[in-house]
Short mmCIF file of C-alpha atoms in Angstrom, two decimals:
data_model
loop_
_atom_site.label_atom_id
_atom_site.label_comp_id
_atom_site.label_asym_id
_atom_site.label_seq_id
_atom_site.Cartn_x
_atom_site.Cartn_y
_atom_site.Cartn_z
CA MET A 1426 -98.97 121.00 -56.07
CA THR A 1427 -101.83 120.57 -58.72
CA GLU A 1428 -104.69 123.30 -59.06
CA SER A 1429 -107.39 120.70 -57.76
CA ASN A 1430 -105.28 119.94 -54.50
CA TRP A 1431 -104.77 123.82 -54.04
CA ARG A 1432 -108.40 124.39 -54.66
CA ARG A 1433 -109.48 121.65 -52.09
CA ARG A 1434 -107.03 123.02 -49.44
CA GLU A 1435 -108.18 126.48 -49.89
CA LEU A 1436 -111.85 125.31 -49.62
CA ALA A 1437 -111.22 123.70 -46.24
CA PHE A 1438 -109.44 126.84 -44.75
CA LEU A 1439 -112.25 129.01 -46.17
CA ILE A 1440 -114.78 126.74 -44.32
CA VAL A 1441 -112.83 126.88 -41.06
CA TYR A 1442 -112.52 130.55 -41.12
CA ALA A 1443 -116.31 130.80 -42.02
CA VAL A 1444 -117.24 128.71 -39.06
CA ALA A 1445 -115.03 130.58 -36.69
CA PHE A 1446 -116.51 133.90 -37.89
CA TYR A 1447 -119.98 132.76 -37.27
CA ALA A 1448 -119.19 131.22 -34.01
CA PHE A 1449 -117.66 134.73 -32.75
CA VAL A 1450 -120.69 136.68 -34.38
CA ILE A 1451 -123.12 134.48 -32.66
CA ARG A 1452 -121.35 134.48 -29.27
CA ARG A 1453 -121.22 138.25 -29.35
CA SER A 1454 -124.64 138.70 -30.33
CA LEU A 1455 -125.68 136.81 -27.61
CA GLN A 1456 -123.70 138.70 -25.07
CA LEU A 1457 -124.96 142.07 -26.40
CA SER A 1458 -128.65 141.00 -26.39
CA HIS A 1459 -128.11 139.90 -22.72
CA ASP A 1460 -126.36 142.95 -21.62
CA TYR A 1461 -128.54 145.78 -23.32
CA TYR A 1462 -132.11 144.23 -23.30
CA THR A 1463 -133.18 146.60 -20.80
CA LYS A 1464 -132.41 149.58 -23.01
CA LEU A 1465 -134.03 148.22 -26.11
CA TYR A 1466 -137.34 149.11 -27.42
CA GLY A 1467 -139.88 146.59 -28.83
CA LEU A 1468 -139.21 143.40 -26.87
CA ARG A 1469 -142.37 141.37 -25.65
CA PRO A 1470 -142.56 138.07 -23.75
CA GLY A 1471 -141.53 135.18 -25.79
CA TRP A 1472 -142.06 131.53 -25.83
CA ILE A 1473 -138.75 130.12 -26.18
CA ALA A 1474 -136.82 129.43 -22.89
CA ASN A 1475 -138.40 132.35 -21.04
CA ARG A 1476 -136.51 134.89 -23.33
CA LEU A 1477 -137.92 138.06 -24.79
CA ASN A 1478 -138.81 138.44 -28.33
CA ASP A 1479 -137.77 141.19 -30.67
CA ALA A 1480 -140.91 142.60 -32.12
CA SER A 1481 -139.73 145.81 -32.83
CA ASP A 1482 -140.43 145.71 -36.45
CA ALA A 1483 -143.86 146.73 -37.31
CA GLN A 1484 -144.18 144.84 -40.41
CA TRP A 1485 -142.85 141.57 -39.05
CA ARG A 1486 -145.08 142.17 -35.87
CA ASN A 1487 -148.18 142.55 -37.78
CA PHE A 1488 -147.79 139.86 -39.98
CA ARG A 1489 -146.81 137.39 -37.16
CA GLY A 1490 -149.68 138.68 -35.30
CA ASN A 1491 -152.11 138.08 -37.93
CA LEU A 1492 -150.58 134.84 -39.43
CA GLN A 1493 -153.34 132.52 -38.25
CA ILE A 1494 -156.22 134.39 -39.41
CA LEU A 1495 -154.56 134.98 -42.95
CA THR A 1496 -153.84 131.19 -43.18
CA VAL A 1497 -157.44 130.49 -42.41
CA VAL A 1498 -158.75 133.32 -45.04
CA PHE A 1499 -156.42 131.96 -47.75
CA GLY A 1500 -157.24 128.53 -47.14
CA ILE A 1501 -160.84 129.22 -47.67
CA PHE A 1502 -160.13 131.48 -50.71
CA THR A 1503 -158.15 128.86 -52.54
CA LEU A 1504 -160.30 126.25 -51.68
CA VAL A 1505 -163.35 127.86 -52.99
CA ALA A 1506 -161.58 129.19 -56.10
CA ASN A 1507 -160.14 125.71 -57.07
CA VAL A 1508 -163.34 123.88 -56.35
CA LEU A 1509 -165.03 126.08 -58.94
CA ARG A 1510 -162.44 125.76 -61.52
CA THR A 1511 -162.42 122.14 -61.16
CA TYR A 1512 -166.11 121.45 -61.14
CA CYS A 1513 -167.22 124.41 -63.53
CA CYS A 1514 -164.51 124.06 -65.94
CA LEU A 1515 -163.74 127.59 -65.68
CA ARG A 1516 -161.18 129.40 -67.83
CA ALA A 1517 -159.63 132.90 -67.83
CA LYS A 1518 -162.76 134.87 -67.97
CA GLY A 1519 -164.58 132.87 -65.40
CA MET A 1520 -161.77 132.51 -63.05
CA ALA A 1521 -161.38 136.35 -63.63
CA TYR A 1522 -164.77 136.81 -61.90
CA VAL A 1523 -164.42 134.22 -59.19
CA TRP A 1524 -161.02 135.93 -57.90
CA LEU A 1525 -162.33 139.28 -58.61
CA LEU A 1526 -165.34 138.82 -56.30
CA ILE A 1527 -163.09 137.00 -53.65
CA SER A 1528 -160.62 139.69 -53.77
CA LEU A 1529 -162.96 142.55 -53.50
CA ALA A 1530 -164.41 140.78 -50.35
CA TYR A 1531 -160.97 140.63 -49.20
CA LEU A 1532 -160.10 144.51 -49.74
CA SER A 1533 -163.40 145.52 -48.33
CA TYR A 1534 -162.10 144.00 -44.94
CA LEU A 1535 -158.89 145.42 -45.30
CA HIS A 1536 -159.75 148.95 -46.61
CA GLY A 1537 -163.25 149.48 -45.86
CA ALA A 1538 -164.90 152.48 -47.84
CA CYS A 1539 -161.43 153.27 -49.22
CA ILE A 1540 -161.74 150.44 -51.71
CA ILE A 1541 -163.60 153.42 -53.70
CA PHE A 1542 -160.38 155.22 -54.31
CA ILE A 1543 -158.63 151.95 -55.63
CA LEU A 1544 -161.27 151.32 -58.01
CA THR A 1545 -161.78 154.84 -59.33
CA ILE A 1546 -157.94 155.17 -59.82
CA ALA A 1547 -157.78 151.62 -61.29
CA SER A 1548 -160.74 152.53 -63.65
CA ALA A 1549 -159.30 155.67 -64.86
CA ASN A 1550 -156.04 153.99 -65.70
CA PHE A 1551 -157.77 151.32 -67.62
CA LEU A 1552 -159.83 154.09 -69.58
CA LEU A 1553 -156.65 155.93 -70.21
CA VAL A 1554 -154.82 152.81 -71.75
CA LYS A 1555 -157.83 151.75 -73.77
CA PHE A 1556 -158.68 155.16 -74.92
CA LEU A 1557 -155.02 155.68 -76.26
CA PHE A 1558 -155.49 152.67 -78.42
CA THR A 1559 -159.18 153.22 -79.53
CA ARG A 1560 -159.60 153.81 -83.41
CA TYR A 1561 -160.73 157.55 -84.21
CA SER A 1562 -159.71 158.56 -80.53
CA LEU A 1563 -157.81 162.03 -80.60
CA LEU A 1564 -155.19 160.54 -78.41
CA GLN A 1565 -154.67 157.47 -80.62
CA ILE A 1566 -151.41 158.92 -82.26
CA PHE A 1567 -149.74 158.82 -78.70
CA GLY A 1568 -150.65 155.13 -78.07
CA ARG A 1569 -148.66 154.17 -81.02
CA THR A 1570 -145.51 156.26 -79.96
CA LYS A 1571 -142.79 156.67 -77.42
CA TYR A 1572 -145.47 159.45 -76.05
CA PHE A 1573 -147.55 156.44 -74.56
CA SER A 1574 -144.74 155.90 -71.97
CA TYR A 1575 -144.87 159.53 -70.89
CA LEU A 1576 -148.55 159.48 -70.26
CA LEU A 1577 -148.62 156.30 -68.58
CA TRP A 1578 -145.82 157.01 -66.25
CA THR A 1579 -147.13 160.57 -65.47
CA PHE A 1580 -150.67 159.50 -64.72
CA ASN A 1581 -149.25 156.57 -62.29
CA LEU A 1582 -146.36 158.51 -60.68
CA SER A 1583 -148.79 161.42 -60.00
CA PHE A 1584 -151.22 159.18 -58.06
CA LEU A 1585 -148.23 157.45 -56.37
CA VAL A 1586 -147.07 160.75 -54.94
CA CYS A 1587 -150.30 162.28 -54.13
CA ASN A 1588 -151.39 159.16 -52.20
CA ARG A 1589 -148.46 159.59 -50.09
CA VAL A 1590 -148.56 163.33 -49.67
CA TYR A 1591 -152.43 163.45 -48.60
CA GLY A 1592 -152.20 160.21 -46.63
CA GLY A 1593 -154.72 158.27 -48.66
CA TYR A 1594 -157.17 161.32 -48.83
CA GLN A 1595 -160.04 162.07 -46.46
CA PHE A 1596 -163.82 161.71 -47.82
CA SER A 1597 -164.82 164.80 -46.13
CA SER A 1598 -162.19 166.88 -48.49
CA PHE A 1599 -164.59 165.88 -51.41
CA GLY A 1600 -167.62 167.38 -49.53
CA GLN A 1601 -169.22 167.02 -45.97
CA HIS A 1602 -171.96 164.71 -47.34
CA TRP A 1603 -169.19 162.20 -47.83
CA ALA A 1604 -167.51 162.65 -44.34
CA PHE A 1605 -169.15 159.74 -42.71
CA LEU A 1606 -167.11 157.49 -44.99
CA ASP A 1607 -164.16 158.37 -43.13
CA ASN A 1608 -165.52 156.14 -40.07
CA PHE A 1609 -165.21 153.13 -42.21
CA ARG A 1610 -161.54 153.07 -43.39
CA GLY A 1611 -160.96 149.54 -42.76
CA THR A 1612 -157.92 147.94 -40.76
CA PHE A 1613 -155.05 148.54 -43.27
CA ARG A 1614 -153.95 151.71 -45.11
CA TRP A 1615 -155.03 151.47 -48.60
CA HIS A 1616 -152.27 153.72 -50.10
CA ILE A 1617 -149.43 151.51 -48.74
CA CYS A 1618 -150.74 148.56 -50.55
CA PHE A 1619 -151.48 150.67 -53.68
CA ASN A 1620 -147.77 151.01 -54.47
CA PHE A 1621 -148.07 147.31 -55.74
CA VAL A 1622 -151.24 148.20 -57.69
CA VAL A 1623 -149.34 150.99 -59.42
CA LEU A 1624 -146.87 148.55 -60.74
CA ARG A 1625 -149.50 146.32 -62.11
CA MET A 1626 -151.23 149.21 -63.63
CA ILE A 1627 -147.92 150.09 -65.55
CA SER A 1628 -147.48 146.48 -66.48
CA TYR A 1629 -151.04 146.38 -68.08
CA GLY A 1630 -150.55 149.26 -69.99
CA TYR A 1631 -147.05 148.33 -71.54
CA ASP A 1632 -148.35 144.83 -72.19
CA TYR A 1633 -151.39 146.15 -73.95
CA HIS A 1634 -149.11 148.71 -75.69
CA TRP A 1635 -146.80 145.88 -77.13
CA MET A 1636 -149.61 143.55 -78.03
CA ASP A 1637 -149.80 144.79 -81.55
CA GLN A 1638 -145.97 145.25 -82.19
CA ASN A 1639 -143.76 142.65 -83.42
CA ASN A 1640 -142.43 140.44 -80.65
CA ARG A 1641 -138.65 140.33 -80.74
CA PHE A 1642 -138.65 137.52 -78.33
CA ASP A 1643 -137.19 134.33 -80.01
CA GLN A 1644 -139.05 131.52 -78.30
CA GLU A 1645 -136.95 128.73 -79.96
CA LYS A 1646 -133.72 130.34 -79.22
CA HIS A 1647 -134.67 130.95 -75.48
CA ILE A 1648 -135.83 127.35 -75.11
CA GLN A 1649 -132.50 126.22 -76.29
CA ARG A 1650 -130.69 128.13 -73.57
CA CYS A 1651 -132.98 127.97 -70.77
CA SER A 1652 -132.55 125.06 -68.44
CA THR A 1653 -136.10 125.31 -67.12
CA CYS A 1654 -137.71 125.20 -70.57
CA ILE A 1655 -135.33 122.36 -71.69
CA SER A 1656 -136.72 120.29 -68.75
CA GLY A 1657 -140.10 120.51 -70.04
CA LYS A 1658 -141.58 123.41 -67.78
CA ILE A 1659 -142.39 126.72 -68.54
CA CYS A 1660 -139.96 129.74 -67.17
CA TYR A 1661 -141.29 133.02 -66.25
CA MET A 1662 -139.54 134.80 -69.30
CA SER A 1663 -141.56 132.73 -71.54
CA LEU A 1664 -144.82 133.50 -69.64
CA GLN A 1665 -143.92 137.10 -69.59
CA GLU A 1666 -143.13 137.25 -73.26
CA ARG A 1667 -146.13 135.11 -74.37
CA SER A 1668 -148.71 136.92 -76.62
CA VAL A 1669 -151.96 137.23 -74.83
CA GLN A 1670 -155.26 137.48 -76.80
CA ASN A 1671 -157.01 140.91 -77.04
CA ASP A 1672 -159.94 139.53 -75.01
CA LYS A 1673 -157.72 138.75 -71.91
CA PHE A 1674 -157.32 142.60 -71.68
CA SER A 1675 -160.95 142.87 -70.51
CA PHE A 1676 -161.81 145.08 -67.63
CA ALA A 1677 -162.66 141.98 -65.38
CA VAL A 1678 -159.30 140.27 -66.07
CA TYR A 1679 -157.47 143.54 -65.41
CA LEU A 1680 -159.29 144.28 -62.13
CA CYS A 1681 -158.56 140.92 -61.15
CA TYR A 1682 -154.91 141.25 -61.74
CA LEU A 1683 -154.71 144.34 -59.85
CA VAL A 1684 -156.32 142.87 -56.74
CA TYR A 1685 -155.47 139.40 -56.93
CA ALA A 1686 -155.82 138.34 -53.03
CA PRO A 1687 -152.70 136.28 -52.70
CA LEU A 1688 -150.47 138.70 -54.07
CA TYR A 1689 -152.20 141.90 -53.23
CA ILE A 1690 -150.52 143.07 -49.93
CA ALA A 1691 -146.73 142.21 -50.79
CA GLY A 1692 -146.31 140.49 -53.92
CA PRO A 1693 -144.38 138.83 -55.46
CA ILE A 1694 -144.74 141.13 -58.51
CA ILE A 1695 -146.00 139.51 -61.64
CA SER A 1696 -146.44 140.91 -65.13
CA PHE A 1697 -150.02 141.08 -66.84
CA ASN A 1698 -149.18 138.60 -69.66
CA ALA A 1699 -147.70 136.07 -67.18
CA PHE A 1700 -150.64 136.42 -64.79
CA ALA A 1701 -153.50 136.14 -67.62
CA SER A 1702 -151.93 133.12 -69.35
CA GLN A 1703 -151.83 131.27 -65.90
CA LEU A 1704 -155.30 132.36 -65.15
CA ASP A 1705 -156.37 130.62 -68.36
CA THR A 1706 -154.06 127.45 -67.84
CA PRO A 1707 -152.88 127.09 -64.25
CA GLN A 1708 -149.19 126.46 -63.52
CA LYS A 1709 -147.74 123.07 -64.00
CA ASN A 1710 -144.13 123.61 -62.94
CA TYR A 1711 -145.02 122.77 -59.16
CA SER A 1712 -146.45 119.22 -58.50
CA SER A 1713 -148.96 118.95 -55.59
CA LYS A 1714 -145.99 117.17 -53.71
CA GLN A 1715 -143.51 119.92 -54.45
CA VAL A 1716 -145.88 122.56 -53.15
CA VAL A 1717 -146.48 120.93 -49.90
CA TRP A 1718 -142.55 120.64 -49.65
CA TYR A 1719 -142.31 124.35 -50.40
CA GLY A 1720 -144.87 125.07 -47.49
CA PHE A 1721 -143.01 122.64 -45.26
CA ARG A 1722 -139.59 124.52 -45.84
CA TRP A 1723 -141.41 127.85 -45.15
CA ILE A 1724 -142.48 126.57 -41.63
CA LEU A 1725 -138.64 125.62 -41.05
CA SER A 1726 -137.73 129.11 -42.07
CA LEU A 1727 -140.42 130.59 -39.71
CA PHE A 1728 -138.85 128.61 -36.75
CA LEU A 1729 -135.49 130.05 -37.54
CA MET A 1730 -136.87 133.40 -37.57
CA GLU A 1731 -138.34 132.75 -34.19
CA LEU A 1732 -134.86 131.49 -33.02
CA MET A 1733 -133.31 134.83 -34.23
CA THR A 1734 -135.76 137.36 -32.71
CA HIS A 1735 -135.68 135.36 -29.26
CA PHE A 1736 -131.80 135.42 -29.02
CA PHE A 1737 -130.63 138.12 -31.16
CA TYR A 1738 -132.22 141.65 -30.77
CA TYR A 1739 -130.76 143.04 -33.96
CA ASN A 1740 -133.64 145.26 -35.05
CA ALA A 1741 -134.28 146.59 -31.44
CA PHE A 1742 -130.68 147.69 -31.24
CA ALA A 1743 -131.35 149.45 -34.51
CA ILE A 1744 -134.56 151.45 -33.64
CA SER A 1745 -133.71 152.20 -30.16
CA GLY A 1746 -130.42 154.07 -30.88
CA VAL A 1747 -128.46 152.02 -28.48
CA TRP A 1748 -125.85 151.32 -31.38
CA LYS A 1749 -124.29 154.86 -30.71
CA GLN A 1750 -123.16 153.42 -27.48
CA LEU A 1751 -121.35 150.58 -28.97
CA THR A 1752 -117.79 149.78 -30.29
CA PRO A 1753 -117.04 149.99 -33.87
CA MET A 1754 -116.83 146.01 -33.81
CA ASP A 1755 -120.10 145.54 -32.30
CA ASN A 1756 -121.75 147.97 -34.45
CA PHE A 1757 -120.61 145.97 -37.35
CA ILE A 1758 -122.02 142.71 -35.82
CA ILE A 1759 -125.37 144.71 -35.25
CA GLY A 1760 -125.37 146.04 -38.88
CA TYR A 1761 -124.77 142.65 -40.38
CA GLY A 1762 -127.30 141.08 -38.15
CA VAL A 1763 -129.97 143.65 -39.14
CA LEU A 1764 -129.25 142.85 -42.88
CA ASN A 1765 -129.77 139.23 -42.20
CA PHE A 1766 -132.96 139.86 -40.13
CA MET A 1767 -134.27 142.04 -43.01
CA TRP A 1768 -133.47 139.34 -45.62
CA LEU A 1769 -135.03 136.62 -43.65
CA LYS A 1770 -138.20 138.92 -42.91
CA PHE A 1771 -139.01 139.39 -46.45
CA PHE A 1772 -138.12 135.94 -47.24
CA LEU A 1773 -140.95 134.69 -45.06
CA LEU A 1774 -143.25 137.38 -46.11
CA TRP A 1775 -142.98 136.87 -49.83
CA ARG A 1776 -142.85 133.06 -49.75
CA TYR A 1777 -145.89 132.89 -47.78
CA PHE A 1778 -147.98 134.81 -50.11
CA ARG A 1779 -146.29 132.93 -53.18
CA PHE A 1780 -147.21 129.73 -51.62
CA TRP A 1781 -150.92 130.60 -51.57
CA SER A 1782 -150.60 131.74 -55.23
CA LEU A 1783 -149.01 128.51 -56.31
CA ILE A 1784 -152.08 126.51 -54.73
CA SER A 1785 -154.37 128.61 -56.60
CA GLY A 1786 -152.60 127.84 -59.90
CA ILE A 1787 -150.55 131.22 -60.45
CA GLU A 1788 -146.89 130.96 -60.20
CA ALA A 1789 -145.01 134.24 -59.50
CA PRO A 1790 -141.41 134.87 -59.68
CA GLU A 1791 -139.42 133.87 -56.58
CA ASN A 1792 -138.38 136.99 -54.76
CA MET A 1793 -135.31 135.60 -52.74
CA PRO A 1794 -133.88 132.95 -55.06
CA ARG A 1795 -130.32 133.25 -53.41
CA CYS A 1796 -129.32 133.74 -49.76
CA LEU A 1797 -127.97 137.37 -48.74
CA ASN A 1798 -124.72 135.81 -47.76
CA ASN A 1799 -124.09 134.40 -51.10
CA CYS A 1800 -123.93 137.67 -53.23
CA TYR A 1801 -120.81 139.43 -53.54
CA ASN A 1802 -121.65 142.11 -56.27
CA LEU A 1803 -124.44 144.76 -56.27
CA GLU A 1804 -125.78 143.27 -59.64
CA THR A 1805 -126.17 139.93 -58.40
CA PHE A 1806 -127.46 141.13 -55.08
CA TRP A 1807 -130.39 143.07 -56.73
CA LYS A 1808 -131.15 140.44 -58.85
CA ASN A 1809 -131.84 138.15 -56.09
CA TRP A 1810 -133.25 140.75 -53.30
CA HIS A 1811 -137.05 141.35 -54.41
CA ALA A 1812 -136.09 139.67 -57.70
CA SER A 1813 -139.67 139.97 -58.94
CA TYR A 1814 -139.47 143.72 -58.64
CA ASN A 1815 -136.17 143.72 -60.25
CA LYS A 1816 -137.53 141.93 -63.33
CA TRP A 1817 -140.37 144.52 -63.30
CA LEU A 1818 -137.85 147.33 -63.47
CA VAL A 1819 -135.84 145.78 -66.14
CA ARG A 1820 -138.86 145.09 -68.36
CA TYR A 1821 -140.83 148.15 -67.81
CA MET A 1822 -138.25 150.69 -67.00
CA TYR A 1823 -134.66 149.95 -67.67
CA ILE A 1824 -135.15 148.69 -71.16
CA PRO A 1825 -137.52 151.33 -72.32
CA LEU A 1826 -134.92 153.84 -71.01
CA GLY A 1827 -132.25 152.32 -73.28
CA GLY A 1828 -131.08 149.50 -71.35
CA ALA A 1829 -127.18 148.92 -71.10
CA GLN A 1830 -126.47 151.38 -73.85
CA ARG A 1831 -127.12 154.12 -71.04
CA LYS A 1832 -126.51 151.87 -67.97
CA LEU A 1833 -124.64 154.45 -66.12
CA LEU A 1834 -127.49 157.17 -66.20
CA ASN A 1835 -130.29 154.44 -66.10
CA VAL A 1836 -129.28 153.19 -62.53
CA TRP A 1837 -129.72 156.72 -61.15
CA VAL A 1838 -133.36 156.97 -62.62
CA VAL A 1839 -134.26 153.48 -61.67
CA PHE A 1840 -132.88 153.63 -58.01
CA THR A 1841 -134.43 157.08 -57.37
CA PHE A 1842 -137.83 155.56 -58.60
CA VAL A 1843 -137.34 152.73 -56.25
CA ALA A 1844 -136.71 154.98 -53.18
CA ILE A 1845 -140.07 157.12 -54.07
CA TRP A 1846 -141.86 154.04 -54.79
CA HIS A 1847 -141.00 152.83 -50.98
CA ASP A 1848 -141.66 156.07 -49.51
CA LEU A 1849 -141.18 159.79 -49.68
CA GLU A 1850 -138.05 160.08 -47.10
CA TRP A 1851 -134.91 161.59 -47.50
CA LYS A 1852 -133.08 158.46 -46.04
CA LEU A 1853 -134.48 156.19 -48.64
CA LEU A 1854 -133.23 158.72 -51.36
CA SER A 1855 -129.88 158.77 -49.58
CA TRP A 1856 -129.91 155.24 -49.80
CA ALA A 1857 -130.80 155.00 -53.52
CA TRP A 1858 -128.13 157.48 -54.39
CA LEU A 1859 -125.33 155.90 -52.22
CA THR A 1860 -126.15 152.59 -54.02
CA CYS A 1861 -125.79 154.27 -57.40
CA LEU A 1862 -122.44 155.73 -56.42
CA PHE A 1863 -121.24 152.34 -55.42
CA PHE A 1864 -122.48 150.88 -58.63
CA ILE A 1865 -120.51 153.09 -60.95
CA PRO A 1866 -116.98 151.35 -60.07
CA GLU A 1867 -118.67 148.13 -60.39
CA ILE A 1868 -119.94 148.88 -63.93
CA LEU A 1869 -116.83 150.29 -65.10
CA VAL A 1870 -114.61 147.39 -63.75
CA LYS A 1871 -116.87 144.77 -65.28
CA SER A 1872 -116.66 146.75 -68.57
CA ALA A 1873 -112.92 146.92 -68.52
CA ALA A 1874 -112.62 143.16 -67.54
CA ASN A 1875 -114.73 142.12 -70.38
CA THR A 1876 -112.43 143.90 -72.79
CA PHE A 1877 -109.50 141.51 -71.72
CA LYS A 1878 -109.43 137.74 -72.19
CA VAL A 1879 -107.32 135.96 -69.57
CA GLN A 1880 -105.30 133.23 -71.15
CA SER A 1881 -102.80 132.02 -68.52
CA VAL A 1882 -103.48 130.42 -65.33
CA PHE A 1883 -101.66 133.00 -63.49
CA GLY A 1884 -103.88 135.42 -65.16
CA GLU A 1885 -107.10 133.63 -63.98
CA PHE A 1886 -105.68 133.30 -60.48
CA LEU A 1887 -104.95 137.14 -60.42
CA LEU A 1888 -108.49 137.99 -61.82
CA ARG A 1889 -110.02 135.67 -59.24
CA GLU A 1890 -108.15 137.39 -56.36
CA LEU A 1891 -109.19 140.88 -57.77
CA ASN A 1892 -112.76 139.70 -57.85
CA ALA A 1893 -112.59 138.56 -54.54
CA VAL A 1894 -111.14 141.98 -53.06
CA ALA A 1895 -113.65 143.93 -55.24
CA GLY A 1896 -116.40 141.61 -53.48
CA ALA A 1897 -115.11 142.43 -50.22
CA VAL A 1898 -115.35 146.27 -50.97
CA THR A 1899 -118.86 145.88 -52.48
CA ILE A 1900 -120.23 143.77 -49.64
CA THR A 1901 -119.06 146.57 -47.31
CA CYS A 1902 -120.66 149.36 -49.57
CA LEU A 1903 -123.93 147.35 -49.38
CA MET A 1904 -123.81 147.46 -45.68
CA VAL A 1905 -123.17 151.09 -45.40
CA ALA A 1906 -125.98 151.83 -47.90
CA ASN A 1907 -128.52 149.96 -46.22
CA LEU A 1908 -127.61 151.32 -42.79
CA VAL A 1909 -127.93 154.85 -43.97
CA GLY A 1910 -131.31 153.88 -45.71
CA PHE A 1911 -132.81 151.83 -43.10
CA VAL A 1912 -131.11 152.50 -39.59
CA ILE A 1913 -129.14 155.58 -38.88
CA GLY A 1914 -130.37 157.92 -41.73
CA PRO A 1915 -128.37 160.46 -43.75
CA SER A 1916 -127.80 162.43 -40.49
CA GLY A 1917 -125.62 159.42 -39.23
CA ILE A 1918 -123.23 159.27 -42.06
CA ASN A 1919 -120.79 161.57 -40.12
CA TRP A 1920 -121.17 159.48 -37.00
CA LEU A 1921 -120.30 156.44 -39.04
CA ILE A 1922 -117.32 157.58 -40.76
CA SER A 1923 -115.76 159.17 -37.71
CA GLY A 1924 -116.52 155.90 -35.86
CA PHE A 1925 -114.95 153.48 -38.18
CA LEU A 1926 -111.99 155.65 -39.68
CA ARG A 1927 -110.53 156.62 -36.15
CA LYS A 1928 -107.73 154.64 -34.63
CA GLU A 1929 -110.14 152.30 -32.45
CA GLY A 1930 -112.30 151.64 -35.73
CA LEU A 1931 -109.53 150.65 -38.23
CA PRO A 1932 -108.90 147.21 -36.82
CA THR A 1933 -112.73 146.55 -37.29
CA VAL A 1934 -112.67 147.82 -40.78
CA GLY A 1935 -109.60 145.69 -41.69
CA GLY A 1936 -111.11 142.52 -40.16
CA MET A 1937 -114.43 143.37 -41.79
CA LEU A 1938 -112.45 143.52 -45.29
CA ILE A 1939 -110.79 140.42 -44.67
CA SER A 1940 -113.80 138.41 -43.60
CA PHE A 1941 -115.88 139.65 -46.79
CA TYR A 1942 -112.69 138.65 -48.85
CA ILE A 1943 -112.86 135.17 -47.53
CA GLY A 1944 -116.56 135.04 -47.77
CA THR A 1945 -116.36 135.99 -51.52
CA LYS A 1946 -113.97 133.29 -52.28
CA LEU A 1947 -116.07 130.74 -50.61
CA MET A 1948 -118.82 132.01 -52.85
CA PHE A 1949 -116.51 131.39 -55.78
CA HIS A 1950 -116.32 127.84 -54.71
CA ILE A 1951 -120.04 127.43 -54.35
CA SER A 1952 -120.77 129.07 -57.77
CA ASP A 1953 -118.20 126.69 -59.37
CA SER A 1954 -119.78 123.66 -57.73
CA GLN A 1955 -123.33 124.73 -58.96
CA GLN A 1956 -122.08 125.24 -62.53
CA LYS A 1957 -120.58 121.54 -62.68
CA ARG A 1958 -123.89 120.15 -61.35
CA LEU A 1959 -125.73 122.41 -63.86
CA LYS A 1960 -123.29 120.96 -66.78
CA LYS A 1961 -124.02 117.37 -65.66
CA SER A 1962 -127.61 117.52 -65.43
CA THR A 1963 -127.81 119.18 -69.08
CA MET A 1964 -125.47 116.60 -70.60
#
């Protein structure tokens, strides 16, 4: 039997198994939702087939409840901005003032008088960065050295932590004559959104710091290797590394970047260089037809989410604590379902705001470029889950810390920051450190695999099988880390271990590993097919 025939038969078997696996998961999920719905929290009357709707996730509930007003508001915002750009022939500075006025009006509704805190901290960061590079400044020596990073990070981390500790501050704590402003705090807690503003302030500082340094980015070599640039478009890497003129680092453009309405609440995260260059010249990677199709696909995904929350109450199981009454097999199904619910939720949130940004001429990175169920190692998963954040971490944290030369140490620093950035909770730190523990074997195995070159057909087969086994273990570890971080907390680790490692739970563990092993091999086939299509398109 030839290798191609074997691959085709293997693919047929993998597809049959995948169909059977998902048929079983769907059937059991429907049964669990039917049997336990009276014990679940957060279920509300739905609109599909007289079923209840899982509205237990506060983030999704708030977004879904405000979707209509958000759409009207952003529709008006983008219409005004695009009309002014077209008829007044506005460039970067002019569009900065337009979007700044629009965004400040938006923030005034969201945060009320608390916009004062945002503008004060943002102004202080701007003055710090500028003062570090001002000629004859006493701090200029720090601006040209590595100590610049220490000052920038210390300033921003201090506010990131203090904002959480003090709950966004009370005006009354600054004097009773300011206490009346506490009655006008808006509809949305400002310090939650400010986490994204902190990332943008750090981006501005670094991009300004690197402006006068020699750019090591080889534009010509990158264009030869990048499929996006070869096609005549401009990829995000090119936008990010593009030199921005000094006048683009003005206070107006800086403040516009921090509070740019379409990306303010949830991102995606974009570097200052990429934002400022597109503010001057709107993105052309997406045609009007492609933007419309992007929006239509989002509507189809929204309908898929509605089907999920009406028929499968995964998140309600997680927050109600009912999972403690279930068998190991049912807990596996609920845990797997929660991960898929989280992926689809963030997929919809991020693509919605990115859609409005595209209409406005600013292309931000795609946050979910690959499906959750098509990632078989931790590195691939984190490159495709909140991908814009991953790009930010790599550029402004991982590389300045030493990059791949200190990879085993850097992952601990990076993931600890990610946990603190999300919130000050022990379960998030537990999630971060568990992820790092699971990362270490993958890093070591990859390093060892790169030192050996497979030269025989059997060697390729063996390596592929070992990678599939490693993928199954990795997906299992990823599920455990996310369950601890976002569902059961660190206190539930003992329950998780005792539940799955006792006699009744071992068959579930075995079936789970086999399913993930087969799923990983199916991902290999998908990857091979994509690479073949990519080669044909570049020939």
